[in-house]
Coordinates of C-alpha atoms and ligand atoms in Angstrom, one line a residue:
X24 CA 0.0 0.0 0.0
X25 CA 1.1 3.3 -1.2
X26 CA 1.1 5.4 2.3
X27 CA 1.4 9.4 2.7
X28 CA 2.0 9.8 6.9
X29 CA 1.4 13.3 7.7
X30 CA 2.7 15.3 11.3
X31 CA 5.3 12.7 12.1
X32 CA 7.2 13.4 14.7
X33 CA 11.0 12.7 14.7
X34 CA 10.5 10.5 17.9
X35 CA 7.8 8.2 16.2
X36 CA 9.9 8.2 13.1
X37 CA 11.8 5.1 13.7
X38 CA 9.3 3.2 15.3
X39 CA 6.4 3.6 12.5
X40 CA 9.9 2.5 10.0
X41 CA 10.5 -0.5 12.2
X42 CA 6.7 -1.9 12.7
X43 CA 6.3 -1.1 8.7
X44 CA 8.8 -4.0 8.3
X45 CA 9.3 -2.7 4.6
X46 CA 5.7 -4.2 3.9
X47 CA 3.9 -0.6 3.2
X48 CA 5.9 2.1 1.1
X49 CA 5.4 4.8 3.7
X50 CA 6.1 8.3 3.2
X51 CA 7.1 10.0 6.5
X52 CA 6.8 13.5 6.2
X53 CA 6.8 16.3 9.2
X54 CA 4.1 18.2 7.5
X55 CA 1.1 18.8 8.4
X56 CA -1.7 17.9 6.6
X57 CA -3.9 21.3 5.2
X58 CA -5.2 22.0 1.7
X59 CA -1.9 23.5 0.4
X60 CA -0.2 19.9 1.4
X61 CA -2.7 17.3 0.0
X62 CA -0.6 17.3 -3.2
X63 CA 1.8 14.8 -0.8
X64 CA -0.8 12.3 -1.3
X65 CA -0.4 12.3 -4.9
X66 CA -0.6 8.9 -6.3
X67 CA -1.0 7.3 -2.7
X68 CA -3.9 5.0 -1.3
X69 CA -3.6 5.7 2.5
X70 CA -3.2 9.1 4.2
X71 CA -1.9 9.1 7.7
X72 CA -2.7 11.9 10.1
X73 CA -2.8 13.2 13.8
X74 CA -5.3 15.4 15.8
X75 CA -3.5 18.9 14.5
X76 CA -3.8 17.7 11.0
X77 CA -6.8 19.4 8.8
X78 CA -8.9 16.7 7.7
X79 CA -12.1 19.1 6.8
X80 CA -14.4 18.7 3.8
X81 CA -12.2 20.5 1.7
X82 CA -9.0 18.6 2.2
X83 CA -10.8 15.8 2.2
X84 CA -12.3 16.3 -1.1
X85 CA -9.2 17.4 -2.8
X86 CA -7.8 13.9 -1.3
X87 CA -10.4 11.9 -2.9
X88 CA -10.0 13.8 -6.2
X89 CA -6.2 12.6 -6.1
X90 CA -7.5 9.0 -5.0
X91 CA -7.2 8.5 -1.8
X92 CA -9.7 5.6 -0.2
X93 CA -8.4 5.5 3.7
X94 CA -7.7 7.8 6.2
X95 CA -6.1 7.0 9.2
X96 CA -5.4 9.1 12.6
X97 CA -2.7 7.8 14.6
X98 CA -5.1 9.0 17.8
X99 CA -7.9 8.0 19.7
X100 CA -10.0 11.0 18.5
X101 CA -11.3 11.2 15.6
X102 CA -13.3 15.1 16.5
X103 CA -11.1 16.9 14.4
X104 CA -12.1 14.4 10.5
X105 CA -15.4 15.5 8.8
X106 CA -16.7 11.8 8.6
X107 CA -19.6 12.8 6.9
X108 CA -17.8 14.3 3.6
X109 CA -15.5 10.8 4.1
X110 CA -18.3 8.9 4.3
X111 CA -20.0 10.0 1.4
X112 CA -16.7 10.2 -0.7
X113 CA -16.7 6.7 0.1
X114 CA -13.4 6.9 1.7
X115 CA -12.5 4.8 4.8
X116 CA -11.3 6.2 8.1
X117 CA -10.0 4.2 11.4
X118 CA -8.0 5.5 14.6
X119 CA -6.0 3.8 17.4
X120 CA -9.2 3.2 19.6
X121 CA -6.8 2.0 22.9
X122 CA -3.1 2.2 22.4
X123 CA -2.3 2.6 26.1
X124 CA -5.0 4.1 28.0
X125 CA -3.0 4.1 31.2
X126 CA -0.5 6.7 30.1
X127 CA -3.1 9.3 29.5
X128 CA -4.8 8.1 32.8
X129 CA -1.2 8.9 34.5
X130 CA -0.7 12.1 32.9
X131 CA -4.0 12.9 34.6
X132 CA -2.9 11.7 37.9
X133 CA 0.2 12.9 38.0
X134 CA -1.1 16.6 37.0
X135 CA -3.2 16.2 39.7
X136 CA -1.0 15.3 42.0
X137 CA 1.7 18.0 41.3
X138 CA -0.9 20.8 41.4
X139 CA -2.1 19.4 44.5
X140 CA 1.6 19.6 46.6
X141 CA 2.9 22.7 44.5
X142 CA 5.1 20.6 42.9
X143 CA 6.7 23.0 40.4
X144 CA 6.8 25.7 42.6
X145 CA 8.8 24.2 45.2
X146 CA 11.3 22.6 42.2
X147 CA 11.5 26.7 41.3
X148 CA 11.9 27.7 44.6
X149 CA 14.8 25.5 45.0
X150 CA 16.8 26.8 41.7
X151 CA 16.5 29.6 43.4
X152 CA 17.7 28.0 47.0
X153 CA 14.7 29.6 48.6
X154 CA 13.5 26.5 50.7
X155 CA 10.7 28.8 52.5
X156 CA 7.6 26.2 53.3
X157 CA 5.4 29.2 53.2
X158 CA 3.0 28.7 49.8
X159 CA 3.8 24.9 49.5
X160 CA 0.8 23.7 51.8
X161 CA -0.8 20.7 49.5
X162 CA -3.6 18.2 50.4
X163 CA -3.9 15.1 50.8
X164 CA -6.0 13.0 47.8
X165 CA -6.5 9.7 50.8
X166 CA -10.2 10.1 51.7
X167 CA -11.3 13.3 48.8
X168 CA -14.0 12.3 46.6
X169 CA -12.8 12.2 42.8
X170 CA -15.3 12.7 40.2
X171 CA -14.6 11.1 36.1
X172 CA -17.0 12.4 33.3
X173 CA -16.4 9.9 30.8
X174 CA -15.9 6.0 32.0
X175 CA -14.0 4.1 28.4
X176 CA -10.5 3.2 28.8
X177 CA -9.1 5.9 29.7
X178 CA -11.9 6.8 32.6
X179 CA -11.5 3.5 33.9
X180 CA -8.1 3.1 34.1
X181 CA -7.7 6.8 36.3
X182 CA -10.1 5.2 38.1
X183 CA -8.1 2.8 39.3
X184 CA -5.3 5.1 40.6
X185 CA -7.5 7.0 42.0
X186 CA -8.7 4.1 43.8
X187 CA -5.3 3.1 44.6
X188 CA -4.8 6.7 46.4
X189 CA -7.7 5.8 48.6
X190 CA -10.3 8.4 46.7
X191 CA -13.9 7.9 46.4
X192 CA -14.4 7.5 43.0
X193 CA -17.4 8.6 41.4
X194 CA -18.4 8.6 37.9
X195 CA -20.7 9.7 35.0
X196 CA -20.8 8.3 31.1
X197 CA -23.5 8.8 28.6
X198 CA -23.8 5.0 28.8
X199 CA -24.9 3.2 31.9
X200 CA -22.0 1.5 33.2
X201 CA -21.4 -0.8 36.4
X202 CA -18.0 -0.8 36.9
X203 CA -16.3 -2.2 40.2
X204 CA -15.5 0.8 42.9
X205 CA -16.7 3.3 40.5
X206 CA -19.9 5.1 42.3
X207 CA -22.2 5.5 39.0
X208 CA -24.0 9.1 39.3
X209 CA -25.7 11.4 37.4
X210 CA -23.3 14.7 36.1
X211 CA -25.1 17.0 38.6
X212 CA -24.4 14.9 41.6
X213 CA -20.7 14.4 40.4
X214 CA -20.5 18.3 40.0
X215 CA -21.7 18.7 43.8
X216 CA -19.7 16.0 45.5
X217 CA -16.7 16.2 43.5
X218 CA -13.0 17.7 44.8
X219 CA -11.6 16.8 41.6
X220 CA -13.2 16.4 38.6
X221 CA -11.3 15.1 35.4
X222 CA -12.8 14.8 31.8
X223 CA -12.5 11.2 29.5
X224 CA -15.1 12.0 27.2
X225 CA -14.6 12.3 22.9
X226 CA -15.0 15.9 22.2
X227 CA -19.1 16.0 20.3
X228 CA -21.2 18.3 19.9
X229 CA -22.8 17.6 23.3
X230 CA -19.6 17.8 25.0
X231 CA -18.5 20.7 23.4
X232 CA -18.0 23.3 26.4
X233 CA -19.0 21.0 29.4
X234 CA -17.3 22.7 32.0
X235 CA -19.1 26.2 31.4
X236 CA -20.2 29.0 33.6
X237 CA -23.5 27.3 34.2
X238 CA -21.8 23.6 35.0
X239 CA -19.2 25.6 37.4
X240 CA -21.6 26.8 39.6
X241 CA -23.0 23.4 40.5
X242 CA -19.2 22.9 41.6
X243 CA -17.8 22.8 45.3
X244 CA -15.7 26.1 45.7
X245 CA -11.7 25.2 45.2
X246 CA -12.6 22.5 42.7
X247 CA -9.6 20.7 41.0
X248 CA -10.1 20.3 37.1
X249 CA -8.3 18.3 35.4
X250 CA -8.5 17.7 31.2
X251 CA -6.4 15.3 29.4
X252 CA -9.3 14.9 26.7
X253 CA -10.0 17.8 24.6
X254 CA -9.5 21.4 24.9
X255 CA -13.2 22.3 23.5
X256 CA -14.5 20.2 26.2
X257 CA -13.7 23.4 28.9
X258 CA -14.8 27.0 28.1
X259 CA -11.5 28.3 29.0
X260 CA -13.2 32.1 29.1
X261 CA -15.4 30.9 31.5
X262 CA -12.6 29.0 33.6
X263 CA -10.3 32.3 33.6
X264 CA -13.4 33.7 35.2
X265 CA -13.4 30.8 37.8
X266 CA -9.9 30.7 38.3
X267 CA -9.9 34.5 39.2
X268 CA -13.3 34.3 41.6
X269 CA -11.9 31.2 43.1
X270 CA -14.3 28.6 42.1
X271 CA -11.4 26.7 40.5
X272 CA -9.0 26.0 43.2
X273 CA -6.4 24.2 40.5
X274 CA -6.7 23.3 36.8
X275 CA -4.5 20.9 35.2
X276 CA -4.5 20.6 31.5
X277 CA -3.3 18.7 28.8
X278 CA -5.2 20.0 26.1
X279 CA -6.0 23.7 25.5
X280 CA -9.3 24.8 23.4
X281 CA -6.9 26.6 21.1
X282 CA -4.0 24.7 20.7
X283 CA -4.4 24.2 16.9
X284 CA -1.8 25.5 15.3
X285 CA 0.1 26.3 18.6
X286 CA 0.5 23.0 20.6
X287 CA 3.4 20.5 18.7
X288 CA 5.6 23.1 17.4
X289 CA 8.5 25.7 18.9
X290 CA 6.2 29.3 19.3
X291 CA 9.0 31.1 21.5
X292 CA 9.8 33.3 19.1
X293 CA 6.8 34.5 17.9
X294 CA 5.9 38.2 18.1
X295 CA 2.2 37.7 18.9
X296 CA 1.0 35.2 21.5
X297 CA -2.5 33.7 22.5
X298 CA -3.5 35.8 25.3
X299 CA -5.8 33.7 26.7
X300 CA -3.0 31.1 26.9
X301 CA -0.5 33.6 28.3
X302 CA -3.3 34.8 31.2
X303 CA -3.9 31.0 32.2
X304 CA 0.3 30.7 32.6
X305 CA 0.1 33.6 34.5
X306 CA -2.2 31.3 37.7
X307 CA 0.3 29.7 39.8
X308 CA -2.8 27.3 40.3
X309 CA -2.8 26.6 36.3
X310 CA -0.8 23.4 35.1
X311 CA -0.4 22.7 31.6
X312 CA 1.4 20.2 29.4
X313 CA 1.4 20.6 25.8
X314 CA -1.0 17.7 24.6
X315 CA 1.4 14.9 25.5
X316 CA -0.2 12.8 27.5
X317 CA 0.5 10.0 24.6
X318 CA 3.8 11.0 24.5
X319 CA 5.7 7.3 26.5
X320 CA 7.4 4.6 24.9
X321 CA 5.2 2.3 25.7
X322 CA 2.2 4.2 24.0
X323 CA 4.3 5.7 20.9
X324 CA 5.5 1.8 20.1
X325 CA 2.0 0.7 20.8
X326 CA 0.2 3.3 17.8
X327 CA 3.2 2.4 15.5
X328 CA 2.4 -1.3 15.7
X329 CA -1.1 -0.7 15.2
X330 CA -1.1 1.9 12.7
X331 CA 0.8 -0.9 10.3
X332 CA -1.6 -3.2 11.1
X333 CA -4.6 -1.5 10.4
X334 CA -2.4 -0.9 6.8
X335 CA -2.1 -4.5 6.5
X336 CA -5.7 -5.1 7.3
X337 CA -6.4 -2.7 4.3
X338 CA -4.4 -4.2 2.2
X339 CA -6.0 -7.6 2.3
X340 CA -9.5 -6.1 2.6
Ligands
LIG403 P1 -13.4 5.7 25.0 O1 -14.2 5.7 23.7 O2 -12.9 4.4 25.5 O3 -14.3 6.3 26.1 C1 -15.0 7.5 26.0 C2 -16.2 7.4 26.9 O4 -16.9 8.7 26.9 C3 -17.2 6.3 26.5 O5 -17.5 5.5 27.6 C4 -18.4 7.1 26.1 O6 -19.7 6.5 26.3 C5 -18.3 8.4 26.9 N1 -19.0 9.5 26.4 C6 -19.3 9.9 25.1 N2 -20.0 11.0 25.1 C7 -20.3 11.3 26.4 C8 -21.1 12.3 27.0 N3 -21.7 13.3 26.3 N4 -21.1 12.4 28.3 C9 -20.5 11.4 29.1 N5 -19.8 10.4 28.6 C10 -19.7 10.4 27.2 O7 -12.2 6.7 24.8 P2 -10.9 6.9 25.7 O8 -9.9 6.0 25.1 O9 -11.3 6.7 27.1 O10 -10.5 8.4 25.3 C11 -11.3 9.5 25.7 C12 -10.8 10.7 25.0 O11 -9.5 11.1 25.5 C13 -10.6 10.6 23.5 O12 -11.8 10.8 22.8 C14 -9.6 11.7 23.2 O13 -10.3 12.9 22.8 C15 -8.8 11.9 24.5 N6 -7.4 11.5 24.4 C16 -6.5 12.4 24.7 C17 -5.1 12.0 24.6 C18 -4.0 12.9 25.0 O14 -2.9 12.7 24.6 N7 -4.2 14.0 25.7 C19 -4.8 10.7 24.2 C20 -5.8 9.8 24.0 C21 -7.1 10.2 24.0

Protein backbone atom coordinates (compact mmCIF):
# COMPACT_ATOMS: atom_id res chain seq x y z
CA UNK A 1 0.00 0.00 0.00
CA UNK A 2 1.06 3.34 -1.21
CA UNK A 3 1.07 5.40 2.29
CA UNK A 4 1.36 9.40 2.72
CA UNK A 5 2.05 9.85 6.92
CA UNK A 6 1.43 13.34 7.72
CA UNK A 7 2.70 15.27 11.35
CA UNK A 8 5.32 12.69 12.05
CA UNK A 9 7.21 13.45 14.67
CA UNK A 10 11.00 12.70 14.73
CA UNK A 11 10.48 10.47 17.91
CA UNK A 12 7.75 8.16 16.16
CA UNK A 13 9.89 8.23 13.11
CA UNK A 14 11.84 5.08 13.73
CA UNK A 15 9.30 3.22 15.28
CA UNK A 16 6.40 3.56 12.45
CA UNK A 17 9.86 2.50 9.99
CA UNK A 18 10.45 -0.53 12.19
CA UNK A 19 6.67 -1.90 12.68
CA UNK A 20 6.29 -1.15 8.75
CA UNK A 21 8.82 -3.98 8.33
CA UNK A 22 9.29 -2.70 4.63
CA UNK A 23 5.67 -4.23 3.87
CA UNK A 24 3.93 -0.64 3.23
CA UNK A 25 5.92 2.08 1.15
CA UNK A 26 5.37 4.80 3.68
CA UNK A 27 6.14 8.34 3.15
CA UNK A 28 7.15 9.98 6.49
CA UNK A 29 6.77 13.53 6.16
CA UNK A 30 6.78 16.29 9.24
CA UNK A 31 4.12 18.19 7.45
CA UNK A 32 1.06 18.80 8.44
CA UNK A 33 -1.74 17.90 6.59
CA UNK A 34 -3.92 21.31 5.17
CA UNK A 35 -5.24 21.97 1.73
CA UNK A 36 -1.94 23.46 0.40
CA UNK A 37 -0.16 19.92 1.43
CA UNK A 38 -2.66 17.27 0.04
CA UNK A 39 -0.58 17.26 -3.23
CA UNK A 40 1.81 14.77 -0.82
CA UNK A 41 -0.82 12.29 -1.32
CA UNK A 42 -0.43 12.35 -4.93
CA UNK A 43 -0.64 8.86 -6.28
CA UNK A 44 -1.00 7.27 -2.65
CA UNK A 45 -3.92 5.04 -1.27
CA UNK A 46 -3.61 5.71 2.52
CA UNK A 47 -3.16 9.06 4.20
CA UNK A 48 -1.94 9.11 7.74
CA UNK A 49 -2.69 11.94 10.05
CA UNK A 50 -2.79 13.22 13.79
CA UNK A 51 -5.31 15.39 15.76
CA UNK A 52 -3.47 18.85 14.51
CA UNK A 53 -3.77 17.68 10.99
CA UNK A 54 -6.77 19.45 8.79
CA UNK A 55 -8.88 16.66 7.65
CA UNK A 56 -12.06 19.15 6.84
CA UNK A 57 -14.36 18.74 3.83
CA UNK A 58 -12.18 20.47 1.68
CA UNK A 59 -9.05 18.56 2.24
CA UNK A 60 -10.75 15.83 2.21
CA UNK A 61 -12.33 16.33 -1.06
CA UNK A 62 -9.16 17.44 -2.77
CA UNK A 63 -7.80 13.88 -1.26
CA UNK A 64 -10.43 11.91 -2.88
CA UNK A 65 -10.04 13.85 -6.16
CA UNK A 66 -6.18 12.57 -6.08
CA UNK A 67 -7.47 8.96 -5.03
CA UNK A 68 -7.23 8.47 -1.81
CA UNK A 69 -9.70 5.62 -0.19
CA UNK A 70 -8.44 5.51 3.66
CA UNK A 71 -7.75 7.80 6.20
CA UNK A 72 -6.10 7.01 9.23
CA UNK A 73 -5.42 9.13 12.59
CA UNK A 74 -2.72 7.80 14.63
CA UNK A 75 -5.11 9.04 17.78
CA UNK A 76 -7.95 8.01 19.66
CA UNK A 77 -9.97 10.97 18.54
CA UNK A 78 -11.35 11.24 15.61
CA UNK A 79 -13.32 15.11 16.47
CA UNK A 80 -11.14 16.92 14.42
CA UNK A 81 -12.07 14.44 10.53
CA UNK A 82 -15.45 15.54 8.78
CA UNK A 83 -16.75 11.76 8.60
CA UNK A 84 -19.60 12.81 6.92
CA UNK A 85 -17.79 14.29 3.65
CA UNK A 86 -15.49 10.83 4.14
CA UNK A 87 -18.31 8.87 4.28
CA UNK A 88 -20.03 9.97 1.43
CA UNK A 89 -16.74 10.18 -0.75
CA UNK A 90 -16.67 6.66 0.10
CA UNK A 91 -13.41 6.93 1.75
CA UNK A 92 -12.50 4.77 4.76
CA UNK A 93 -11.34 6.19 8.15
CA UNK A 94 -9.98 4.16 11.40
CA UNK A 95 -8.04 5.52 14.59
CA UNK A 96 -6.01 3.78 17.42
CA UNK A 97 -9.16 3.20 19.62
CA UNK A 98 -6.76 2.00 22.86
CA UNK A 99 -3.15 2.25 22.37
CA UNK A 100 -2.25 2.65 26.08
CA UNK A 101 -4.98 4.09 28.04
CA UNK A 102 -3.02 4.13 31.20
CA UNK A 103 -0.51 6.71 30.07
CA UNK A 104 -3.10 9.35 29.54
CA UNK A 105 -4.82 8.09 32.80
CA UNK A 106 -1.17 8.85 34.48
CA UNK A 107 -0.72 12.15 32.93
CA UNK A 108 -3.99 12.87 34.59
CA UNK A 109 -2.88 11.66 37.95
CA UNK A 110 0.17 12.88 37.95
CA UNK A 111 -1.12 16.60 37.02
CA UNK A 112 -3.17 16.25 39.75
CA UNK A 113 -1.01 15.33 41.99
CA UNK A 114 1.72 18.03 41.30
CA UNK A 115 -0.88 20.76 41.44
CA UNK A 116 -2.09 19.36 44.54
CA UNK A 117 1.59 19.55 46.59
CA UNK A 118 2.90 22.73 44.52
CA UNK A 119 5.14 20.55 42.91
CA UNK A 120 6.71 22.96 40.35
CA UNK A 121 6.84 25.65 42.65
CA UNK A 122 8.80 24.20 45.17
CA UNK A 123 11.31 22.62 42.21
CA UNK A 124 11.53 26.73 41.31
CA UNK A 125 11.90 27.75 44.57
CA UNK A 126 14.77 25.53 44.98
CA UNK A 127 16.78 26.84 41.75
CA UNK A 128 16.47 29.58 43.45
CA UNK A 129 17.70 27.99 46.96
CA UNK A 130 14.75 29.60 48.60
CA UNK A 131 13.50 26.49 50.67
CA UNK A 132 10.75 28.79 52.50
CA UNK A 133 7.60 26.22 53.32
CA UNK A 134 5.41 29.16 53.20
CA UNK A 135 3.03 28.70 49.81
CA UNK A 136 3.76 24.92 49.53
CA UNK A 137 0.77 23.71 51.83
CA UNK A 138 -0.81 20.67 49.47
CA UNK A 139 -3.65 18.17 50.36
CA UNK A 140 -3.90 15.07 50.80
CA UNK A 141 -6.03 12.99 47.82
CA UNK A 142 -6.48 9.71 50.77
CA UNK A 143 -10.18 10.14 51.73
CA UNK A 144 -11.26 13.30 48.84
CA UNK A 145 -14.01 12.32 46.62
CA UNK A 146 -12.83 12.18 42.78
CA UNK A 147 -15.29 12.74 40.18
CA UNK A 148 -14.58 11.14 36.09
CA UNK A 149 -16.97 12.44 33.26
CA UNK A 150 -16.35 9.94 30.78
CA UNK A 151 -15.92 6.04 32.00
CA UNK A 152 -13.96 4.09 28.45
CA UNK A 153 -10.46 3.23 28.82
CA UNK A 154 -9.06 5.89 29.71
CA UNK A 155 -11.94 6.84 32.62
CA UNK A 156 -11.45 3.50 33.89
CA UNK A 157 -8.05 3.05 34.08
CA UNK A 158 -7.74 6.82 36.32
CA UNK A 159 -10.05 5.19 38.09
CA UNK A 160 -8.07 2.76 39.28
CA UNK A 161 -5.29 5.10 40.56
CA UNK A 162 -7.45 7.04 42.01
CA UNK A 163 -8.70 4.08 43.81
CA UNK A 164 -5.26 3.06 44.57
CA UNK A 165 -4.84 6.67 46.43
CA UNK A 166 -7.72 5.75 48.56
CA UNK A 167 -10.34 8.42 46.72
CA UNK A 168 -13.89 7.93 46.37
CA UNK A 169 -14.43 7.55 43.00
CA UNK A 170 -17.44 8.60 41.41
CA UNK A 171 -18.36 8.61 37.88
CA UNK A 172 -20.71 9.72 35.03
CA UNK A 173 -20.83 8.34 31.15
CA UNK A 174 -23.48 8.83 28.62
CA UNK A 175 -23.84 5.00 28.76
CA UNK A 176 -24.89 3.20 31.93
CA UNK A 177 -22.04 1.51 33.16
CA UNK A 178 -21.37 -0.80 36.36
CA UNK A 179 -17.96 -0.76 36.86
CA UNK A 180 -16.34 -2.24 40.25
CA UNK A 181 -15.48 0.79 42.85
CA UNK A 182 -16.68 3.32 40.51
CA UNK A 183 -19.94 5.08 42.27
CA UNK A 184 -22.18 5.51 39.04
CA UNK A 185 -23.98 9.08 39.25
CA UNK A 186 -25.71 11.40 37.43
CA UNK A 187 -23.29 14.70 36.06
CA UNK A 188 -25.14 16.99 38.65
CA UNK A 189 -24.36 14.86 41.63
CA UNK A 190 -20.66 14.40 40.45
CA UNK A 191 -20.52 18.27 40.03
CA UNK A 192 -21.75 18.75 43.85
CA UNK A 193 -19.74 16.04 45.46
CA UNK A 194 -16.66 16.17 43.55
CA UNK A 195 -13.02 17.67 44.83
CA UNK A 196 -11.56 16.81 41.61
CA UNK A 197 -13.20 16.39 38.63
CA UNK A 198 -11.31 15.06 35.42
CA UNK A 199 -12.79 14.82 31.79
CA UNK A 200 -12.49 11.23 29.48
CA UNK A 201 -15.13 12.04 27.21
CA UNK A 202 -14.56 12.33 22.89
CA UNK A 203 -14.99 15.85 22.19
CA UNK A 204 -19.13 16.02 20.35
CA UNK A 205 -21.17 18.32 19.89
CA UNK A 206 -22.77 17.60 23.29
CA UNK A 207 -19.62 17.84 24.97
CA UNK A 208 -18.45 20.69 23.45
CA UNK A 209 -17.95 23.32 26.39
CA UNK A 210 -18.98 21.01 29.37
CA UNK A 211 -17.32 22.73 32.02
CA UNK A 212 -19.06 26.21 31.41
CA UNK A 213 -20.18 28.99 33.60
CA UNK A 214 -23.54 27.32 34.17
CA UNK A 215 -21.76 23.57 35.03
CA UNK A 216 -19.24 25.57 37.35
CA UNK A 217 -21.62 26.83 39.56
CA UNK A 218 -23.00 23.44 40.50
CA UNK A 219 -19.21 22.90 41.64
CA UNK A 220 -17.75 22.78 45.33
CA UNK A 221 -15.75 26.12 45.68
CA UNK A 222 -11.73 25.18 45.24
CA UNK A 223 -12.64 22.53 42.70
CA UNK A 224 -9.58 20.68 41.05
CA UNK A 225 -10.08 20.29 37.09
CA UNK A 226 -8.31 18.28 35.38
CA UNK A 227 -8.51 17.69 31.20
CA UNK A 228 -6.35 15.29 29.36
CA UNK A 229 -9.28 14.89 26.69
CA UNK A 230 -9.97 17.84 24.57
CA UNK A 231 -9.48 21.43 24.88
CA UNK A 232 -13.23 22.33 23.46
CA UNK A 233 -14.52 20.24 26.22
CA UNK A 234 -13.66 23.41 28.93
CA UNK A 235 -14.85 27.03 28.08
CA UNK A 236 -11.54 28.32 28.97
CA UNK A 237 -13.18 32.14 29.07
CA UNK A 238 -15.37 30.87 31.51
CA UNK A 239 -12.64 29.04 33.60
CA UNK A 240 -10.29 32.31 33.60
CA UNK A 241 -13.40 33.73 35.17
CA UNK A 242 -13.44 30.80 37.83
CA UNK A 243 -9.88 30.70 38.26
CA UNK A 244 -9.86 34.53 39.22
CA UNK A 245 -13.29 34.27 41.60
CA UNK A 246 -11.94 31.21 43.09
CA UNK A 247 -14.26 28.63 42.13
CA UNK A 248 -11.38 26.67 40.52
CA UNK A 249 -8.97 26.00 43.16
CA UNK A 250 -6.41 24.22 40.53
CA UNK A 251 -6.70 23.28 36.83
CA UNK A 252 -4.54 20.93 35.17
CA UNK A 253 -4.50 20.59 31.46
CA UNK A 254 -3.27 18.66 28.77
CA UNK A 255 -5.23 20.03 26.09
CA UNK A 256 -5.97 23.67 25.50
CA UNK A 257 -9.28 24.84 23.45
CA UNK A 258 -6.88 26.62 21.06
CA UNK A 259 -4.03 24.67 20.66
CA UNK A 260 -4.44 24.20 16.87
CA UNK A 261 -1.78 25.47 15.33
CA UNK A 262 0.14 26.33 18.60
CA UNK A 263 0.47 23.01 20.57
CA UNK A 264 3.40 20.49 18.69
CA UNK A 265 5.65 23.10 17.42
CA UNK A 266 8.47 25.68 18.90
CA UNK A 267 6.15 29.26 19.31
CA UNK A 268 9.02 31.14 21.52
CA UNK A 269 9.82 33.30 19.09
CA UNK A 270 6.85 34.49 17.94
CA UNK A 271 5.89 38.18 18.10
CA UNK A 272 2.15 37.73 18.88
CA UNK A 273 1.03 35.18 21.46
CA UNK A 274 -2.47 33.75 22.51
CA UNK A 275 -3.47 35.83 25.32
CA UNK A 276 -5.83 33.69 26.69
CA UNK A 277 -2.99 31.14 26.94
CA UNK A 278 -0.53 33.57 28.30
CA UNK A 279 -3.27 34.82 31.20
CA UNK A 280 -3.94 31.05 32.22
CA UNK A 281 0.29 30.65 32.56
CA UNK A 282 0.10 33.57 34.52
CA UNK A 283 -2.21 31.30 37.70
CA UNK A 284 0.27 29.67 39.80
CA UNK A 285 -2.81 27.30 40.34
CA UNK A 286 -2.77 26.59 36.29
CA UNK A 287 -0.76 23.40 35.11
CA UNK A 288 -0.41 22.68 31.60
CA UNK A 289 1.37 20.23 29.43
CA UNK A 290 1.40 20.63 25.76
CA UNK A 291 -0.99 17.66 24.62
CA UNK A 292 1.38 14.93 25.50
CA UNK A 293 -0.22 12.76 27.45
CA UNK A 294 0.50 10.04 24.65
CA UNK A 295 3.81 10.97 24.52
CA UNK A 296 5.73 7.35 26.53
CA UNK A 297 7.45 4.59 24.86
CA UNK A 298 5.22 2.29 25.65
CA UNK A 299 2.18 4.25 23.95
CA UNK A 300 4.31 5.68 20.85
CA UNK A 301 5.51 1.84 20.08
CA UNK A 302 1.96 0.70 20.77
CA UNK A 303 0.20 3.29 17.76
CA UNK A 304 3.21 2.38 15.52
CA UNK A 305 2.39 -1.27 15.71
CA UNK A 306 -1.13 -0.69 15.25
CA UNK A 307 -1.09 1.93 12.69
CA UNK A 308 0.81 -0.92 10.32
CA UNK A 309 -1.63 -3.23 11.10
CA UNK A 310 -4.63 -1.47 10.36
CA UNK A 311 -2.38 -0.92 6.79
CA UNK A 312 -2.07 -4.50 6.53
CA UNK A 313 -5.65 -5.07 7.26
CA UNK A 314 -6.44 -2.71 4.27
CA UNK A 315 -4.45 -4.16 2.23
CA UNK A 316 -5.95 -7.58 2.29
CA UNK A 317 -9.46 -6.15 2.61
P1 LIG B 1 -13.39 5.68 24.96
O1 LIG B 1 -14.16 5.71 23.69
O2 LIG B 1 -12.86 4.38 25.46
O3 LIG B 1 -14.29 6.32 26.14
C1 LIG B 1 -15.01 7.50 26.00
C2 LIG B 1 -16.20 7.40 26.95
O4 LIG B 1 -16.89 8.67 26.92
C3 LIG B 1 -17.22 6.33 26.52
O5 LIG B 1 -17.50 5.48 27.60
C4 LIG B 1 -18.43 7.13 26.06
O6 LIG B 1 -19.66 6.46 26.31
C5 LIG B 1 -18.28 8.37 26.93
N1 LIG B 1 -19.04 9.52 26.42
C6 LIG B 1 -19.28 9.89 25.14
N2 LIG B 1 -20.05 10.98 25.10
C7 LIG B 1 -20.31 11.32 26.39
C8 LIG B 1 -21.07 12.35 27.00
N3 LIG B 1 -21.71 13.26 26.26
N4 LIG B 1 -21.12 12.37 28.35
C9 LIG B 1 -20.48 11.45 29.11
N5 LIG B 1 -19.75 10.44 28.58
C10 LIG B 1 -19.68 10.38 27.24
O7 LIG B 1 -12.23 6.74 24.77
P2 LIG B 1 -10.92 6.87 25.66
O8 LIG B 1 -9.85 6.01 25.11
O9 LIG B 1 -11.27 6.74 27.10
O10 LIG B 1 -10.49 8.39 25.31
C11 LIG B 1 -11.28 9.48 25.73
C12 LIG B 1 -10.78 10.74 25.02
O11 LIG B 1 -9.49 11.08 25.49
C13 LIG B 1 -10.58 10.60 23.50
O12 LIG B 1 -11.78 10.76 22.79
C14 LIG B 1 -9.59 11.66 23.18
O13 LIG B 1 -10.26 12.87 22.81
C15 LIG B 1 -8.84 11.87 24.50
N6 LIG B 1 -7.43 11.46 24.41
C16 LIG B 1 -6.46 12.36 24.71
C17 LIG B 1 -5.10 11.99 24.63
C18 LIG B 1 -4.01 12.94 24.97
O14 LIG B 1 -2.85 12.70 24.57
N7 LIG B 1 -4.24 14.01 25.70
C19 LIG B 1 -4.77 10.68 24.23
C20 LIG B 1 -5.78 9.79 23.96
C21 LIG B 1 -7.13 10.18 24.05
Amino acid sequence: MRVICYSTKSVEKNLLIKANKEQHDITLISNALNIKTTSYAEDKDAVVVFTSDDVTAPVINKLSAFGIKYILTRSVGTDHIDMKTAQELGIEVANIPAYSPQAIAEQAVALALALSRHLILANQQCHHYNFSLDHLVGFNFYKKTVGLIGLGHIGTATASIFNGLGCKVLGYDILQKNIAHIEFVDLDKLYRESDIISLHTPLTPETRHLISEASLLKMKNGVMIINTARGDLIKTTDALSALKSGKIGYLGLDVYEYEKGLFFEDHEADEVRDALFSELMHFPNVLISPHLAFLTKEALAEIATQTINILDHWEKS
